[in-house]
Short mmCIF file of C-alpha atoms in Angstrom, two decimals:
data_model
loop_
_atom_site.label_atom_id
_atom_site.label_comp_id
_atom_site.label_asym_id
_atom_site.label_seq_id
_atom_site.Cartn_x
_atom_site.Cartn_y
_atom_site.Cartn_z
CA MET A 2 -9.91 -4.19 7.10
CA ASP A 3 -11.31 -4.29 3.57
CA ARG A 4 -9.77 -6.03 0.59
CA PHE A 5 -8.34 -2.85 -0.90
CA LEU A 6 -6.57 -1.89 2.32
CA THR A 7 -5.25 -5.43 2.68
CA VAL A 8 -3.87 -5.32 -0.88
CA SER A 9 -2.33 -1.88 -0.24
CA VAL A 10 -0.57 -3.01 2.93
CA ILE A 11 0.66 -6.26 1.38
CA VAL A 12 1.86 -4.57 -1.83
CA SER A 13 3.77 -2.02 0.29
CA VAL A 14 5.48 -4.80 2.19
CA LEU A 15 6.19 -6.69 -1.04
CA LEU A 16 7.73 -3.62 -2.68
CA SER A 17 10.01 -3.13 0.31
CA GLN A 18 11.46 -6.61 -0.32
CA ILE A 19 12.50 -6.00 -3.96
CA ASN A 20 16.20 -6.22 -4.84
CA CYS A 21 17.99 -2.86 -4.59
CA ASP A 22 20.26 -3.34 -7.60
CA SER A 23 17.38 -3.33 -10.08
CA PHE A 24 16.29 0.22 -9.23
CA GLN A 25 19.56 1.87 -8.26
CA MET A 26 18.20 1.78 -4.74
CA ARG A 27 19.93 2.95 -1.67
CA ARG A 28 19.65 1.84 1.90
CA VAL A 29 17.68 4.37 3.89
CA LYS A 30 19.19 4.63 7.35
CA TYR A 31 16.46 6.90 8.61
CA ALA A 32 13.39 8.46 7.03
CA LYS A 33 10.33 10.34 8.15
CA VAL A 34 6.88 10.13 6.63
CA LEU A 35 4.90 13.29 7.32
CA GLY A 36 1.40 14.47 6.56
CA PHE A 37 -0.05 11.04 5.79
CA ASP A 38 -3.61 11.45 4.55
CA TRP A 39 -6.12 9.29 2.69
CA GLN A 40 -9.51 9.38 1.02
CA ASN A 41 -11.78 7.14 -0.99
CA CYS A 42 -11.90 8.20 -4.64
CA GLY A 43 -14.39 5.77 -6.17
CA GLN A 44 -17.98 6.36 -7.20
CA PRO A 45 -20.51 6.32 -4.33
CA ASP A 46 -21.68 2.83 -5.31
CA VAL A 47 -18.31 1.02 -5.46
CA PRO A 48 -18.44 -2.17 -3.41
CA ALA A 49 -15.09 -1.89 -1.57
CA VAL A 50 -14.78 1.11 0.74
CA LEU A 51 -12.28 2.08 3.40
CA LYS A 52 -14.26 3.59 6.28
CA THR A 53 -11.51 4.52 8.72
CA LEU A 54 -7.72 4.52 8.75
CA THR A 55 -5.56 6.00 11.47
CA VAL A 56 -1.80 5.86 11.77
CA SER A 57 0.47 7.38 14.38
CA PRO A 58 2.80 8.97 15.24
CA ASP A 59 3.17 11.90 12.84
CA PRO A 60 5.84 11.94 11.62
CA ILE A 61 6.25 8.19 11.13
CA ALA A 62 9.87 7.13 11.62
CA ILE A 63 11.50 4.48 9.43
CA PRO A 64 12.83 2.41 11.06
CA GLY A 65 10.43 2.72 13.93
CA ASP A 66 7.15 1.79 15.52
CA LEU A 67 3.78 2.49 13.99
CA LYS A 68 0.29 2.12 15.42
CA ALA A 69 -2.52 1.65 12.92
CA SER A 70 -6.21 0.83 12.92
CA ALA A 71 -8.64 0.49 10.04
CA SER A 72 -12.10 -0.56 9.03
CA GLY A 73 -13.78 -1.14 5.72
CA SER A 74 -16.27 -3.23 3.87
CA THR A 75 -17.00 -4.90 0.58
CA SER A 76 -20.50 -5.73 -0.62
CA VAL A 77 -19.22 -8.35 -3.09
CA GLU A 78 -16.78 -11.24 -2.80
CA LEU A 79 -13.40 -10.23 -4.17
CA VAL A 80 -11.85 -13.04 -6.19
CA ALA A 81 -8.94 -13.39 -8.59
CA PRO A 82 -8.11 -11.88 -10.92
CA LEU A 83 -8.21 -8.44 -9.27
CA SER A 84 -6.55 -5.75 -11.35
CA LEU A 85 -4.76 -2.96 -9.51
CA ASN A 86 -3.92 0.30 -11.29
CA VAL A 87 -1.51 2.47 -9.32
CA THR A 88 -0.74 6.07 -10.20
CA LEU A 89 2.22 7.60 -8.35
CA GLU A 90 2.93 11.32 -8.62
CA LYS A 91 5.79 13.36 -7.19
CA GLU A 92 5.75 17.12 -6.70
CA VAL A 93 8.56 18.72 -8.71
CA ALA A 94 9.00 22.51 -8.72
CA GLY A 95 5.34 23.00 -7.77
CA PHE A 96 3.97 20.60 -10.42
CA TRP A 97 2.71 17.04 -9.97
CA VAL A 98 4.65 14.68 -12.23
CA LYS A 99 3.53 11.12 -12.91
CA VAL A 100 6.27 8.63 -12.02
CA PRO A 101 6.49 5.97 -14.76
CA CYS A 102 6.36 2.25 -14.05
CA LEU A 103 9.96 1.08 -13.63
CA GLU A 104 10.32 -2.65 -13.08
CA GLU A 105 6.88 -2.85 -11.46
CA LEU A 106 7.36 0.16 -9.17
CA GLY A 107 5.70 3.54 -9.78
CA SER A 108 2.59 4.13 -11.89
CA CYS A 109 1.91 0.52 -12.81
CA HIS A 110 -0.90 -1.81 -13.82
CA TYR A 111 -0.88 -5.12 -11.97
CA ARG A 112 -2.97 -7.77 -13.73
CA ASP A 113 -3.77 -9.61 -10.52
CA ALA A 114 -3.21 -8.28 -7.03
CA CYS A 115 -3.99 -11.77 -5.74
CA ASP A 116 -0.80 -13.05 -7.42
CA LEU A 117 1.22 -10.32 -5.68
CA ILE A 118 -0.22 -11.40 -2.34
CA ASN A 119 0.54 -15.07 -3.05
CA GLN A 120 4.18 -14.19 -3.79
CA LEU A 121 4.47 -12.52 -0.42
CA ILE A 122 2.36 -14.94 1.62
CA PRO A 123 2.33 -18.34 -0.10
CA PRO A 124 -0.96 -20.24 0.03
CA GLY A 125 -1.08 -22.58 3.02
CA GLN A 126 0.97 -20.21 5.18
CA ASP A 127 -0.67 -18.47 8.15
CA CYS A 128 -1.53 -14.81 7.75
CA PRO A 129 1.05 -12.50 9.35
CA GLU A 130 0.38 -10.75 12.64
CA PRO A 131 -1.73 -8.95 13.59
CA LEU A 132 -4.09 -10.20 10.86
CA HIS A 133 -3.84 -13.77 12.19
CA THR A 134 -4.71 -12.74 15.76
CA TYR A 135 -7.83 -10.86 14.64
CA GLY A 136 -8.95 -13.49 12.12
CA LEU A 137 -8.55 -11.14 9.17
CA PRO A 138 -7.96 -12.66 5.72
CA CYS A 139 -4.72 -12.02 3.87
CA ARG A 140 -5.33 -13.68 0.50
CA CYS A 141 -8.01 -14.09 -2.13
CA PRO A 142 -10.88 -14.65 -2.11
CA PHE A 143 -12.17 -12.05 0.33
CA LYS A 144 -15.78 -12.63 1.35
CA ALA A 145 -18.33 -9.84 1.29
CA GLY A 146 -18.65 -8.19 4.67
CA SER A 147 -17.10 -5.72 7.09
CA TYR A 148 -13.54 -5.92 8.36
CA THR A 149 -11.92 -4.17 11.32
CA LEU A 150 -8.30 -3.97 12.43
CA PRO A 151 -8.20 -2.71 16.04
CA PRO A 152 -5.29 -0.43 17.03
CA SER A 153 -2.23 -2.58 16.34
CA ASP A 154 1.51 -2.11 16.65
CA PHE A 155 3.83 -2.60 13.68
CA TYR A 156 7.58 -2.23 13.30
CA LEU A 157 8.80 -0.55 10.11
CA PRO A 158 12.30 -1.86 9.33
CA TYR A 159 15.14 -0.28 7.40
CA MET A 160 14.27 -0.38 3.74
CA ASP A 161 15.75 0.12 0.34
CA LEU A 162 14.17 2.84 -1.79
CA PRO A 163 14.87 3.93 -5.37
CA TYR A 164 16.90 7.14 -5.50
CA TRP A 165 13.87 8.97 -6.95
CA LEU A 166 11.60 8.00 -4.05
CA THR A 167 13.64 9.18 -1.09
CA ASN A 168 12.66 12.83 -0.61
CA GLY A 169 9.59 14.80 -1.61
CA ASN A 170 5.83 15.07 -1.62
CA TYR A 171 3.87 12.19 -3.14
CA ARG A 172 0.34 11.30 -4.16
CA VAL A 173 -0.71 7.71 -4.83
CA GLN A 174 -4.00 6.49 -6.25
CA GLY A 175 -4.91 2.82 -6.39
CA VAL A 176 -7.91 1.51 -8.31
CA LEU A 177 -9.00 -2.06 -7.72
CA GLY A 178 -11.08 -3.71 -10.45
CA SER A 179 -12.45 -6.94 -11.83
CA GLN A 180 -13.97 -7.78 -15.22
CA GLY A 181 -13.88 -4.15 -16.30
CA LYS A 182 -15.68 -2.88 -13.20
CA GLU A 183 -14.17 -0.61 -10.56
CA LEU A 184 -14.39 -2.20 -7.13
CA GLY A 185 -12.67 0.47 -5.04
CA CYS A 186 -10.39 3.49 -5.22
CA LEU A 187 -8.09 4.94 -2.58
CA LYS A 188 -5.88 8.05 -2.64
CA LEU A 189 -2.94 8.58 -0.31
CA SER A 190 -0.75 11.64 0.14
CA LEU A 191 2.46 11.92 2.13
CA SER A 192 5.89 13.47 2.32
CA ILE A 193 9.10 11.46 2.65
CA HIS A 194 12.26 12.95 4.10
CA SER A 195 15.32 10.71 4.36
CA ASP A 196 18.95 11.03 5.35
#
């Protein structure tokens, strides 16, 4: 699993742990994620590339079980600070509207994705499963090379979502960079339907 995918997964987990009161969040008892799709969006010569990513089932149930596998590579070592620019758009009446950055959720610039990872998985702590089992790194620096996550089972727990992120079609683009250079770009699209 490449550095960008690792950051994406860890940031997603981190965001699910944020306090509900800050965002007028509500507890989602049940949600479905449908039509999950992804693509690289960087220039052909960017060093960090996601090669494969599969998730099942479709729809993905939250809470529920998820099976995922991935592979990617980076031709350069990825070290702090790694900037992460996230653009989140929601479809509203047939138009794509950029969701602003509200308390570090939405279309936000993160100065160092490595800091976000360290908040979630403090240095010195083992990497969470299944990364630990497969010897995959979970914090900076990430050495140049290829990474593979074999088909692995995950459990998606109940989560708290902001009221504006509970139903609809979404597009997310994440651009990873360092010292003014783009290292990788990934686009995701999905639909969320909750109770």
